[in-house]
PDB file of C-alpha atoms and ligand atoms in Angstrom:
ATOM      1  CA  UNK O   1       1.183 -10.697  -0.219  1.00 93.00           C
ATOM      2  CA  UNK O   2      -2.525 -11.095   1.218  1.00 97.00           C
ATOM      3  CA  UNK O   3      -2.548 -12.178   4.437  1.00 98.00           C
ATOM      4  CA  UNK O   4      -5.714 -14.957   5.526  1.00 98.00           C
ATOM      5  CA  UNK O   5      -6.742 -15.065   9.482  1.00 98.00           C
ATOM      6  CA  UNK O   6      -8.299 -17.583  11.211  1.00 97.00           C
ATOM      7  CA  UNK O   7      -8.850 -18.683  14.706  1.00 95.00           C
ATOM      8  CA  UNK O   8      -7.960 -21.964  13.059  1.00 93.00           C
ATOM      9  CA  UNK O   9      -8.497 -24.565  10.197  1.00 93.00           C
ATOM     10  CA  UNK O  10     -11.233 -22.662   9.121  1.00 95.00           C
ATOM     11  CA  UNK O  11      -9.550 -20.354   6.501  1.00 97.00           C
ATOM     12  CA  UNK O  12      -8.550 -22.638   4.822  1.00 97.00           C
ATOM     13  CA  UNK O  13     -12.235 -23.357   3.208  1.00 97.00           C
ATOM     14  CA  UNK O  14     -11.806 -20.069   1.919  1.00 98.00           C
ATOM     15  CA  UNK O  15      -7.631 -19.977   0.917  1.00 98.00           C
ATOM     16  CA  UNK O  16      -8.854 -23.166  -0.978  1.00 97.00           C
ATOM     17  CA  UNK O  17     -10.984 -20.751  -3.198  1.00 97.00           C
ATOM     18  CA  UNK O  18      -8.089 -17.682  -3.540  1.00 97.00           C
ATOM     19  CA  UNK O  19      -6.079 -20.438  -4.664  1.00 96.00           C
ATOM     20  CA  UNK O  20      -8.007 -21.784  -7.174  1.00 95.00           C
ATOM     21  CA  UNK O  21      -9.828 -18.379  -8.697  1.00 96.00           C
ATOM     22  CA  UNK O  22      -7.228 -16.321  -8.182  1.00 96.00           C
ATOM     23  CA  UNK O  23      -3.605 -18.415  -8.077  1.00 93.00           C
ATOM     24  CA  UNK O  24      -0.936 -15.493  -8.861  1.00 92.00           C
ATOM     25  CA  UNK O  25      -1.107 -14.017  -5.785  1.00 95.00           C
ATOM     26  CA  UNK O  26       0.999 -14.248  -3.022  1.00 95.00           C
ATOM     27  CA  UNK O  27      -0.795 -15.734   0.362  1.00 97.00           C
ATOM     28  CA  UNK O  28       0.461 -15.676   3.921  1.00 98.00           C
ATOM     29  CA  UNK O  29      -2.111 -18.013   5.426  1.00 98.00           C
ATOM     30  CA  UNK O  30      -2.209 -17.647   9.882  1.00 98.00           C
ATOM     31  CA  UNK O  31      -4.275 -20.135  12.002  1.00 97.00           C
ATOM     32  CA  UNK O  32      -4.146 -19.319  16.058  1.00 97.00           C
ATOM     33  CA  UNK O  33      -4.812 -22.617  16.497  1.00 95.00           C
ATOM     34  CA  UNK O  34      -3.589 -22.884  20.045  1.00 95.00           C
ATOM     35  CA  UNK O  35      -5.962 -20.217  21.317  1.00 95.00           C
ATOM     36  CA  UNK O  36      -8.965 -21.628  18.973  1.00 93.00           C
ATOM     37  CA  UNK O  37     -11.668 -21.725  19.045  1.00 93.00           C
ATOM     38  CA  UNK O  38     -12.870 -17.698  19.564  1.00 94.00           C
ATOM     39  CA  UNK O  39     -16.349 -18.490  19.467  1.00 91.00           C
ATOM     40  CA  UNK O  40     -17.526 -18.735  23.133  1.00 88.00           C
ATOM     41  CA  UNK O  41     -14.797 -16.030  24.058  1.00 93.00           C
ATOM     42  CA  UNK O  42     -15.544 -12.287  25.544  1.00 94.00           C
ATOM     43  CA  UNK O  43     -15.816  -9.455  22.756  1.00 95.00           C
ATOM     44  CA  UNK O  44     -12.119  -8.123  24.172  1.00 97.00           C
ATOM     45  CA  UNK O  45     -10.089 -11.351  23.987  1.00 97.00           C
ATOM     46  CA  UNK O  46     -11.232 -11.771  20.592  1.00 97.00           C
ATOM     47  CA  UNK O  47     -10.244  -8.257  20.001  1.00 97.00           C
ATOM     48  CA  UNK O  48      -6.979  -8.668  21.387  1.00 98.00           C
ATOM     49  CA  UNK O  49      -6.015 -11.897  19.622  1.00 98.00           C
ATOM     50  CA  UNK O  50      -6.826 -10.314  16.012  1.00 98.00           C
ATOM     51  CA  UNK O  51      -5.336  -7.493  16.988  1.00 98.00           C
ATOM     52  CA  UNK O  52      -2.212  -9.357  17.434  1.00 98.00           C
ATOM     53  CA  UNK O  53      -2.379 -11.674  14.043  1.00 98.00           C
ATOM     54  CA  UNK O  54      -2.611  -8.152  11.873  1.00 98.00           C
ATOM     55  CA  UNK O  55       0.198  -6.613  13.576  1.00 98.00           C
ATOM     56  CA  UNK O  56       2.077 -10.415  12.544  1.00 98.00           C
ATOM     57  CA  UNK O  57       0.845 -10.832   9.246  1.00 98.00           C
ATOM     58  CA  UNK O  58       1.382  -6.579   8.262  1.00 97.00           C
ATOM     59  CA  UNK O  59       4.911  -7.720  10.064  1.00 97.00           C
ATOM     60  CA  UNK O  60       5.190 -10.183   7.047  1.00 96.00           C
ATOM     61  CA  UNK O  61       4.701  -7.774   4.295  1.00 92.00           C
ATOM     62  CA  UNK O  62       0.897  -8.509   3.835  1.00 96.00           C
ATOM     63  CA  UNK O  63      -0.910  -5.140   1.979  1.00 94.00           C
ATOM     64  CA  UNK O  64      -4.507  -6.684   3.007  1.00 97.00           C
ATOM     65  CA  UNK O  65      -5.571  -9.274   5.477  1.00 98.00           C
ATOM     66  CA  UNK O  66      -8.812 -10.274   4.807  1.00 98.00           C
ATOM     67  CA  UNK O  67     -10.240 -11.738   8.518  1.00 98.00           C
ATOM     68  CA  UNK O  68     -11.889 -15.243   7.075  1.00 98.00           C
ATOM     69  CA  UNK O  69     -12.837 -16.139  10.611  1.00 97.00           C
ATOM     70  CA  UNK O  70     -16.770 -14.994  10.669  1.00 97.00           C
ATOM     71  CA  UNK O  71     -16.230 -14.827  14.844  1.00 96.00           C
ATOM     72  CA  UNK O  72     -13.062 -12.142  14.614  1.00 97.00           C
ATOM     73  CA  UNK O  73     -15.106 -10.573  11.572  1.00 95.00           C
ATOM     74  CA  UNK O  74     -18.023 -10.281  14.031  1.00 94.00           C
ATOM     75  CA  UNK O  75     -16.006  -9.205  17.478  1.00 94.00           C
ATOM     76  CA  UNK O  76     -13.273  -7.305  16.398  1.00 97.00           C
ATOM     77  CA  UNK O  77     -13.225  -6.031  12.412  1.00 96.00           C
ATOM     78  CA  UNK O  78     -15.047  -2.895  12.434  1.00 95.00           C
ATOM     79  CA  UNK O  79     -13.486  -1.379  15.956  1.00 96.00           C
ATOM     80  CA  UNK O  80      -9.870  -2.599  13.440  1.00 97.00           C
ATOM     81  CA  UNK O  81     -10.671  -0.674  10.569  1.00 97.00           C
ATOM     82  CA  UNK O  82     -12.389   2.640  12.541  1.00 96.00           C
ATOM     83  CA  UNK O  83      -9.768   3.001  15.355  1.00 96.00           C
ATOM     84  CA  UNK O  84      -6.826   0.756  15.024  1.00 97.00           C
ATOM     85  CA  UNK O  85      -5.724   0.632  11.279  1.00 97.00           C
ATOM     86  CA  UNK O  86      -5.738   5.239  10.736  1.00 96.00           C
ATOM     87  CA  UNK O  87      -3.514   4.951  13.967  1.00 96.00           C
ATOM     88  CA  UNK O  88      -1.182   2.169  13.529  1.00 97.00           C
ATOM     89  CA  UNK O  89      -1.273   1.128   9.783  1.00 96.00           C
ATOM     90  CA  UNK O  90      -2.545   4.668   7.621  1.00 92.00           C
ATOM     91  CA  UNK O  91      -3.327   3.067   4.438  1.00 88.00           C
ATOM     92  CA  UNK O  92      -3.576  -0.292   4.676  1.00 92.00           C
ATOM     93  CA  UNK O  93      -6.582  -2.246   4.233  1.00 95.00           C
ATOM     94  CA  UNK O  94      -8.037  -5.448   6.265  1.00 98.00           C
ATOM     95  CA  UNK O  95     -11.497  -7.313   5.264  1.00 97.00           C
ATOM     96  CA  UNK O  96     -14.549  -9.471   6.598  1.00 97.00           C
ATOM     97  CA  UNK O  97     -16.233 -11.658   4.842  1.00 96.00           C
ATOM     98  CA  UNK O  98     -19.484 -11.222   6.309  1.00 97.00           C
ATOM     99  CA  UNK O  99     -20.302  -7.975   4.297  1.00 96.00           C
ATOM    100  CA  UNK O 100     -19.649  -9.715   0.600  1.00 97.00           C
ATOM    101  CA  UNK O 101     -21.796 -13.151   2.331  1.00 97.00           C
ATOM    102  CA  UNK O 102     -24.977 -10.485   3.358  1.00 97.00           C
ATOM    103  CA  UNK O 103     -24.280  -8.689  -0.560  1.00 97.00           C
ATOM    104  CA  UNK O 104     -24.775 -12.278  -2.429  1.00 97.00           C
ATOM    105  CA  UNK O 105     -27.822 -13.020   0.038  1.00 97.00           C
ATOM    106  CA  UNK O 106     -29.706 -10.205   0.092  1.00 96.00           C
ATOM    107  CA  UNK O 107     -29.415  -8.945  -3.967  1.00 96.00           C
ATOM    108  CA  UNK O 108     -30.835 -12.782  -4.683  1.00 95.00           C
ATOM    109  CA  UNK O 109     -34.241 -12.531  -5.939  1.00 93.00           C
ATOM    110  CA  UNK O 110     -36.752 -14.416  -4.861  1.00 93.00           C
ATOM    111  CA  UNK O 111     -35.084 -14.925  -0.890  1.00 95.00           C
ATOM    112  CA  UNK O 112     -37.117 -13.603   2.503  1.00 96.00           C
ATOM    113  CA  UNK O 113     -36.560 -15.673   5.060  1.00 98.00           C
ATOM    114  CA  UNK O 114     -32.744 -16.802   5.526  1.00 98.00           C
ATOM    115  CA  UNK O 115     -31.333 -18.938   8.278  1.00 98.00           C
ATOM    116  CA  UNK O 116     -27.815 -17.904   9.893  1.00 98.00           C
ATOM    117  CA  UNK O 117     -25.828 -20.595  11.488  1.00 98.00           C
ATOM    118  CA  UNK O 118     -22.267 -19.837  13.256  1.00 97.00           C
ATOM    119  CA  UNK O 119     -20.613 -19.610  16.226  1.00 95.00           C
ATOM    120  CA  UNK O 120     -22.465 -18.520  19.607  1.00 95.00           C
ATOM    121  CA  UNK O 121     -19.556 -14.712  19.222  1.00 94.00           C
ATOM    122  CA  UNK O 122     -21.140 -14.378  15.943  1.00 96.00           C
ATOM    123  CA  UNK O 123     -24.983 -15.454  16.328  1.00 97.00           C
ATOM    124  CA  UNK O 124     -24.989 -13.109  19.807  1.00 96.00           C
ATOM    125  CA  UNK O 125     -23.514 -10.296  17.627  1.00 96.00           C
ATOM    126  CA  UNK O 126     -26.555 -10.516  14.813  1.00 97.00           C
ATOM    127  CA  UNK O 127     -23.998  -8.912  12.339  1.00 97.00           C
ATOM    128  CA  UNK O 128     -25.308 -11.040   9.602  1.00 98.00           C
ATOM    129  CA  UNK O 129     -29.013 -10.089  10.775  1.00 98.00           C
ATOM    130  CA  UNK O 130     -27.565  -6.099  11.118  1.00 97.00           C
ATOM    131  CA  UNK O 131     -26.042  -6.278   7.288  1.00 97.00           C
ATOM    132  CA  UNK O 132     -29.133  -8.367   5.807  1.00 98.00           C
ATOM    133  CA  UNK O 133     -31.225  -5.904   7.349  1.00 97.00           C
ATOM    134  CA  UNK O 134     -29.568  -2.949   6.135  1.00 97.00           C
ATOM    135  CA  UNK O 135     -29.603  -3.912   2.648  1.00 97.00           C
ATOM    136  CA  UNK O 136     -33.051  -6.020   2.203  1.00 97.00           C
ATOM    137  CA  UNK O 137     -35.590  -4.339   4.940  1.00 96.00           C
ATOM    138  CA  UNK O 138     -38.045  -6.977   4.229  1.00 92.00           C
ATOM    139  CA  UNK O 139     -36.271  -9.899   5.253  1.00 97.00           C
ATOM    140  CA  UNK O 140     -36.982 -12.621   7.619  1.00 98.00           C
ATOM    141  CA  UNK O 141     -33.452 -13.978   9.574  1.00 98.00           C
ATOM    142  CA  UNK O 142     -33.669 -16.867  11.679  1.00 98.00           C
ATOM    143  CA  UNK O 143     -30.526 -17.319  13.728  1.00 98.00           C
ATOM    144  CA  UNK O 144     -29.073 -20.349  15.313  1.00 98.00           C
ATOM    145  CA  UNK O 145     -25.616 -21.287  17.353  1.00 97.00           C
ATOM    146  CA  UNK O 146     -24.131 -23.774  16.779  1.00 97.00           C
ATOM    147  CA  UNK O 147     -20.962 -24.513  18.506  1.00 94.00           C
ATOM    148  CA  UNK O 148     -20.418 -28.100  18.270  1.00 95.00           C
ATOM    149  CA  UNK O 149     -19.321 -27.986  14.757  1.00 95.00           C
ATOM    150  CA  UNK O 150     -16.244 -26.172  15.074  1.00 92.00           C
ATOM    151  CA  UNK O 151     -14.411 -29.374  17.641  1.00 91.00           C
ATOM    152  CA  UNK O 152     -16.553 -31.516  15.031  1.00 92.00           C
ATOM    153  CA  UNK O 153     -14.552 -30.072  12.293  1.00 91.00           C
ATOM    154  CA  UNK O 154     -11.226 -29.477  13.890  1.00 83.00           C
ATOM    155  CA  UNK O 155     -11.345 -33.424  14.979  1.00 85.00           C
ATOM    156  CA  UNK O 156     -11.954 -34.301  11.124  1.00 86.00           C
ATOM    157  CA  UNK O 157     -15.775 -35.788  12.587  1.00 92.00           C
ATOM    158  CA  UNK O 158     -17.192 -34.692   8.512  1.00 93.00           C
ATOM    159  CA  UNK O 159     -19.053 -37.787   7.711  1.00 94.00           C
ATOM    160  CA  UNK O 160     -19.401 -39.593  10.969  1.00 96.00           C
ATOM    161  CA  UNK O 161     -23.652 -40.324  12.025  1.00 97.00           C
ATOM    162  CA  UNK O 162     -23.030 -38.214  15.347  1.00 97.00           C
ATOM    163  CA  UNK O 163     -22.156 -35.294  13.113  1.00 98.00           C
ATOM    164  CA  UNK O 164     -25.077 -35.792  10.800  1.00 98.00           C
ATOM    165  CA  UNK O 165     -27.845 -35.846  13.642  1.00 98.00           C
ATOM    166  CA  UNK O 166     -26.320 -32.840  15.631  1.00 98.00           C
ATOM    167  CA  UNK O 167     -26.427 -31.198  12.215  1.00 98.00           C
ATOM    168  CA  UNK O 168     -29.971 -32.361  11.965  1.00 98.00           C
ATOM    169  CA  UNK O 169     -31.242 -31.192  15.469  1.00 98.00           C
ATOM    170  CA  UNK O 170     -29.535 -27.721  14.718  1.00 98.00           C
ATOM    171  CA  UNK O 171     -31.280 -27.437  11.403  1.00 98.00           C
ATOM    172  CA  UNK O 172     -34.976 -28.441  12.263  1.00 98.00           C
ATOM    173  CA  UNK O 173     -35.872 -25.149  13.619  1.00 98.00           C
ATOM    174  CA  UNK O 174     -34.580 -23.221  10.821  1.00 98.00           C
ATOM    175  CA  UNK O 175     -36.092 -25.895   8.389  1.00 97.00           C
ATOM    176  CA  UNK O 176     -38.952 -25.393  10.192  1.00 97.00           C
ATOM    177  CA  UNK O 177     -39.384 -21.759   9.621  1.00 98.00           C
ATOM    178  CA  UNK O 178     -39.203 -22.586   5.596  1.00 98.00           C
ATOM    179  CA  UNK O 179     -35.790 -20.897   5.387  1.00 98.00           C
ATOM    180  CA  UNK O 180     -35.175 -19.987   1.330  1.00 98.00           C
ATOM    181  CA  UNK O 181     -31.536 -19.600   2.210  1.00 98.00           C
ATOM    182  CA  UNK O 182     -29.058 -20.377   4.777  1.00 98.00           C
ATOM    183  CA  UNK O 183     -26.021 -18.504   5.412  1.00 98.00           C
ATOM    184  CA  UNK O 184     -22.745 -20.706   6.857  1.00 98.00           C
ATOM    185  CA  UNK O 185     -21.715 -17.811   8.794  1.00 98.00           C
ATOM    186  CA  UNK O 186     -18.240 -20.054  10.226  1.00 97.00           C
ATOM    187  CA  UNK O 187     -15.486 -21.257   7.998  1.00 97.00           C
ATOM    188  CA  UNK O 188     -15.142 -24.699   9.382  1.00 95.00           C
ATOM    189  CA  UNK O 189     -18.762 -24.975   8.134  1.00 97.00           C
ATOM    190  CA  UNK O 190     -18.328 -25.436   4.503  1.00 97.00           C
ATOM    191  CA  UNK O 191     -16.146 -29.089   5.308  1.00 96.00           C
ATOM    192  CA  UNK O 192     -19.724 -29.832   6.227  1.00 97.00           C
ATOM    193  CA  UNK O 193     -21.505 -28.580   3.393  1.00 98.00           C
ATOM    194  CA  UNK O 194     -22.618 -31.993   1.529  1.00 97.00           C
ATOM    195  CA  UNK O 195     -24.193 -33.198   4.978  1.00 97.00           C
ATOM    196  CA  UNK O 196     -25.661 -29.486   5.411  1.00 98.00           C
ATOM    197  CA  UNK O 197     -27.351 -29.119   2.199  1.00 98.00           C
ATOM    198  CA  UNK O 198     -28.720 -32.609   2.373  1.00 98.00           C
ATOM    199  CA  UNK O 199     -30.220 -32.042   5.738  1.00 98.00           C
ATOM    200  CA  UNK O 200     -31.451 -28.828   4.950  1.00 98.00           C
ATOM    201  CA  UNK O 201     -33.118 -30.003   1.462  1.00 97.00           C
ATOM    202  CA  UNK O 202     -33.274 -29.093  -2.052  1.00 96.00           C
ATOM    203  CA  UNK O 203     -36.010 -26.155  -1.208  1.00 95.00           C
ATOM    204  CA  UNK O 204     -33.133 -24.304   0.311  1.00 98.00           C
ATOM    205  CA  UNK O 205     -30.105 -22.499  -1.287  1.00 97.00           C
ATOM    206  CA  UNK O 206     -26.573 -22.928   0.759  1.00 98.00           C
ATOM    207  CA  UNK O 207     -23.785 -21.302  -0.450  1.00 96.00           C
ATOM    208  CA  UNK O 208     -20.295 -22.556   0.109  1.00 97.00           C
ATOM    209  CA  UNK O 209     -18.998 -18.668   1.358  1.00 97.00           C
ATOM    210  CA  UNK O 210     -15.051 -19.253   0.059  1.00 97.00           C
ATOM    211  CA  UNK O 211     -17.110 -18.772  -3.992  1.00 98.00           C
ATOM    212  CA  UNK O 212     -18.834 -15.722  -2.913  1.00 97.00           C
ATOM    213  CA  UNK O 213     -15.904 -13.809  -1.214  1.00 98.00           C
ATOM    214  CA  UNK O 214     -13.577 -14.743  -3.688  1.00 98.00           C
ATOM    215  CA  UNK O 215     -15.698 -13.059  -6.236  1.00 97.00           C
ATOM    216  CA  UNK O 216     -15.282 -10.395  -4.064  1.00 97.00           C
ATOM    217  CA  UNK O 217     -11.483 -10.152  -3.529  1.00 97.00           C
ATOM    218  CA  UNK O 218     -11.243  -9.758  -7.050  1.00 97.00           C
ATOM    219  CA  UNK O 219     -13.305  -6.891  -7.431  1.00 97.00           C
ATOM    220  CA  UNK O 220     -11.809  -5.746  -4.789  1.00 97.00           C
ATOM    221  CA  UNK O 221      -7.996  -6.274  -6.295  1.00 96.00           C
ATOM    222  CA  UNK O 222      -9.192  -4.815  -9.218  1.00 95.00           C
ATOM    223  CA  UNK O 223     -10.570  -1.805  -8.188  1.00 96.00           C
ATOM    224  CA  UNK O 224      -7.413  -0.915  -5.969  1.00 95.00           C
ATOM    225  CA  UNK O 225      -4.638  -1.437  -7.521  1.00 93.00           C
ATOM    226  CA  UNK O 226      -3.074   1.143  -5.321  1.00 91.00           C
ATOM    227  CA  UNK O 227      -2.684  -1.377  -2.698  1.00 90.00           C
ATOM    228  CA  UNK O 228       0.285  -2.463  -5.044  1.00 89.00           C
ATOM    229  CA  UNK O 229      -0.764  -6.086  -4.549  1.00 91.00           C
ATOM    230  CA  UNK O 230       0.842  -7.961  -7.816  1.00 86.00           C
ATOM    231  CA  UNK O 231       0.593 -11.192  -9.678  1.00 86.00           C
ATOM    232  CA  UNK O 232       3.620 -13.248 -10.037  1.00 80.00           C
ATOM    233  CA  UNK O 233       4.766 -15.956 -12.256  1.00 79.00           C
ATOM    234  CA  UNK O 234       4.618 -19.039  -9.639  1.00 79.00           C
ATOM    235  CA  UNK O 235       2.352 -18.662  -6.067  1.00 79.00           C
ATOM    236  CA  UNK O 236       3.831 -17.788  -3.011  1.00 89.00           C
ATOM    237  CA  UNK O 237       2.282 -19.582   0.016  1.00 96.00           C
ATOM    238  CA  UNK O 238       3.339 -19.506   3.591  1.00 97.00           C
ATOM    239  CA  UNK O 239       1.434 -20.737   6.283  1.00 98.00           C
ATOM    240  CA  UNK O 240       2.001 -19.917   9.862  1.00 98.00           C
ATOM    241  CA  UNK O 241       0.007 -21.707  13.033  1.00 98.00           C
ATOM    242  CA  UNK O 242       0.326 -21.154  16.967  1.00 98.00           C
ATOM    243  CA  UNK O 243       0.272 -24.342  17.646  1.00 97.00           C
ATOM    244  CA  UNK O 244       1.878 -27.917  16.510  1.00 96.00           C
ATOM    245  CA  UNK O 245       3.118 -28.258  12.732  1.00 97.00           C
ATOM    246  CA  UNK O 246       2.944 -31.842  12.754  1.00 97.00           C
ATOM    247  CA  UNK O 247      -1.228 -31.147  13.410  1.00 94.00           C
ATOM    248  CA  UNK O 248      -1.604 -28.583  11.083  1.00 95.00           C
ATOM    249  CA  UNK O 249       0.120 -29.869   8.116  1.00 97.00           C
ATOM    250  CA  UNK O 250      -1.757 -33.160   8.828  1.00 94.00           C
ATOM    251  CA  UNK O 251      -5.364 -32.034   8.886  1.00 93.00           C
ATOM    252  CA  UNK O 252      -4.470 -28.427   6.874  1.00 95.00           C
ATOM    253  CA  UNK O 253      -3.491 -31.042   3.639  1.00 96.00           C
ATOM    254  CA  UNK O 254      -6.984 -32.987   4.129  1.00 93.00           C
ATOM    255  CA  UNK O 255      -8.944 -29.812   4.327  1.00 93.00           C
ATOM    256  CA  UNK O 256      -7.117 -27.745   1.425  1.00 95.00           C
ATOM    257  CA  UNK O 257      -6.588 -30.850  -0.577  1.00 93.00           C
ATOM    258  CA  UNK O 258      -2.794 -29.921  -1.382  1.00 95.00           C
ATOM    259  CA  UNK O 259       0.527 -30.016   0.214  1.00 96.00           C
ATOM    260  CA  UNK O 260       1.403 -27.717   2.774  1.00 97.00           C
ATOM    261  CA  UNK O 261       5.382 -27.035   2.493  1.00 95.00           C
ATOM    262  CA  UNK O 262       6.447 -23.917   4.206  1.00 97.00           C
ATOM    263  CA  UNK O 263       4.960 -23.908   7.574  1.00 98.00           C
ATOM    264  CA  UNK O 264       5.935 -22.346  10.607  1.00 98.00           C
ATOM    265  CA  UNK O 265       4.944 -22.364  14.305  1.00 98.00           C
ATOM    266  CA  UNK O 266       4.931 -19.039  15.748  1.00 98.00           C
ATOM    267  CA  UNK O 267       3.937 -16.945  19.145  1.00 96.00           C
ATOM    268  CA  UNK O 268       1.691 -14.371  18.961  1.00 95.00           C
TER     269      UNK O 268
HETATM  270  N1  DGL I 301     -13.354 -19.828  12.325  1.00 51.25           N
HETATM  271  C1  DGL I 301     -14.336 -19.333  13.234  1.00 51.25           C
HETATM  272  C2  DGL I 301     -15.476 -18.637  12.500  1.00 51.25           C
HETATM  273  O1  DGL I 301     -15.494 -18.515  11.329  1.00 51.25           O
HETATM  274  C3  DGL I 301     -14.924 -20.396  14.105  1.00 51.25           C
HETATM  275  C4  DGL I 301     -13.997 -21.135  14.972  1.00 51.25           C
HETATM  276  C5  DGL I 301     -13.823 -20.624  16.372  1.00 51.25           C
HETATM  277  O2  DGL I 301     -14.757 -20.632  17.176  1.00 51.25           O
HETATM  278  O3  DGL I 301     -12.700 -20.247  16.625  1.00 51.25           O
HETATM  279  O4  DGL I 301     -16.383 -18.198  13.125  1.00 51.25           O
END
C-alpha cells in the first residue's frame, strides 16, 4: 500500500492523480482533518502531528507515504527522513512533493522569475525558494501567503466572487513582478486552479502539482522495486480522517469526483 498525508482535503487533489495515472496500486489515503489546518502552526506541532500519521499509516502496512501536504513537507519531512525514519522505520521510505514541484519548475526552459503561493508554514520556510535556488541559481522567486484559501477550500467557496477577488488581491503583486510561472505550493490550491490561471493570465504557466508528482511516483516505483510495492488486479482504497465521516465523505466525493466507500474515523 502507499500511504497519502494531509492536514486535510487537500490530498486528495493529488490521490485524484495516483488514481488516475497509476490505478493498480493500493492507497491508504489519511486527512487530520480535526487538527487542520497546519499552516499558521509552530514548526514542532507540525512535527509532532506528521510524526504521528506515519507511525498510523506504516501501522497500516503502507511501504511509502508520500507527505502531499506542502506545509508538513515544509515543517517536518526532512528532520523525518534524517532522524526519525533510520531510528524507527530502517528501510522504509516517506516523500514530499515539493522537491519533484521545484524539478518540473526549474528544468523548464525559458522560466526566471516564478511566483510561490502557499500557506504562511510553508512561504516562512522558503523551501520552494531553497530547492529552486539550488537547482536554477539564476532565478527570480517571488513569494506570497496566502492563508485564506485553505477555509475557502475546505468550505467548498471554489467559484463564489469573494473567492475570485481575494484570489485577485493575492495575485497582483506576483502578476506584477511579470511572474513566467507560479508554483501552487498547497494542495487545496489546485480546486482553485481555473479561477487561478484566469487571474493570473495566459503569460503565465500554472501547473496543477497532482500531474507533476505523479510523474514522479512512477519513476520513483519504478526505480525501487525493492520497496516491494505491487500492482493488483482491482484498487485498494481506504481512507481514514480525524474528524467526522459524514463531512469527509461529503466534500472528499466533490473534490475526488468518485465515491468514497471505506472510510474510517480515527485518533491520532
Ligand atoms: N494541505 C496543506 C498544504 O498543502 C494546507 C492546509 C493546512 O494549512 O493545513 O500546505
Amino acid at each position: 500500500m502507499i500511504g497519502i498525508f494531509d492536514s486535510g482535503f487537500g490530498g486528495l487533489s493529488v490521490l485524484k492523480h495516483f488514481l488516475y495515472c497509476l490505478p493498480k496500486y493500493g492507497y491508504i489515503y489519511l486527512g487530520d482533518n480535526a487538527r487542520a489546518p497546519y499552516g499558521n502552526k509552530s514548526q514542532d506541532v507540525i512535527y509532532n502531528y506528521t510524526k504521528e500519521a506515519i507511525d498510523f499509516l506504516f501501522f497500516h502496512k503502507c511501504k511509502l507515504i508520500i507527505v502531499a501536504c506542502n506545509t508538513a513537507s515544509s515543517q517536518a519531512l526532512r528532520k523525518i527522513q534524517k532522524e526519525y525514519l533510520p531510528r524507527a522505520y530502517p528501510g522504509k521510505r516517506v516523500l514530499g512533493v515539493v522537491r519533484p514541484m521545484a524539478e518540473a519548475i526549474a528544468s523548464t526552459e525559458d522560466i526566471y522569475k516564478v511566483g510561490v503561493i502557499g500557506t504562511r508554514a510553508t512561504i516562512e520556510s522558503n523551501v520552494y525558494k531553497i530547492e529552486l535556488i539550488k537547482l536554477k541559481p539564476g532565478l527570480e522567486i517571488f513569494q506570497k501567503s496566502t492563508p485564506l484559501l485553505v477555509p475557502l477550500v475546505e468550505e467548498g467557496c471554489i467559484n463564489e466572487n469573494e473567492t475570485k477577488m481575494i484570489i485577485h488581491k493575492y495575485l497582483q503583486p506576483l502578476k506584477e513582478k511579470k511572474i513566467q510561472s507560479l508554483i501552487l505550493g498547497c494542495t487545496h490550491y489546485p480546486f482553485l486552479l481555473d479561477n487561478i490561471k484566469k487571474i493570473i493570465g495566459s503569460k503565465c504557466q500554472v501547473h496543477d502539482p497532482g500531474e507533476i508528482i505523479v510523474k514522479s511516483l512512477k519513476k520513483y516505483l519504478s526505480r525501487h522495486p525493492e520497496l516491494g510495492i505491487k500492482k493488483a488486479p482491482d484498487q485498494e482504497l481506504e481512507f481514514f480522517t480525524t474528524d467526522d465521516i459524514v463531512k469527509f465523505r461529503k466534500t472528499g466525493e466533490i473534490f475526488l469526483k468518485q465515491k468514497i466507500r471505506k472510510l474510517e474515523k480515527i485518533k491520532l
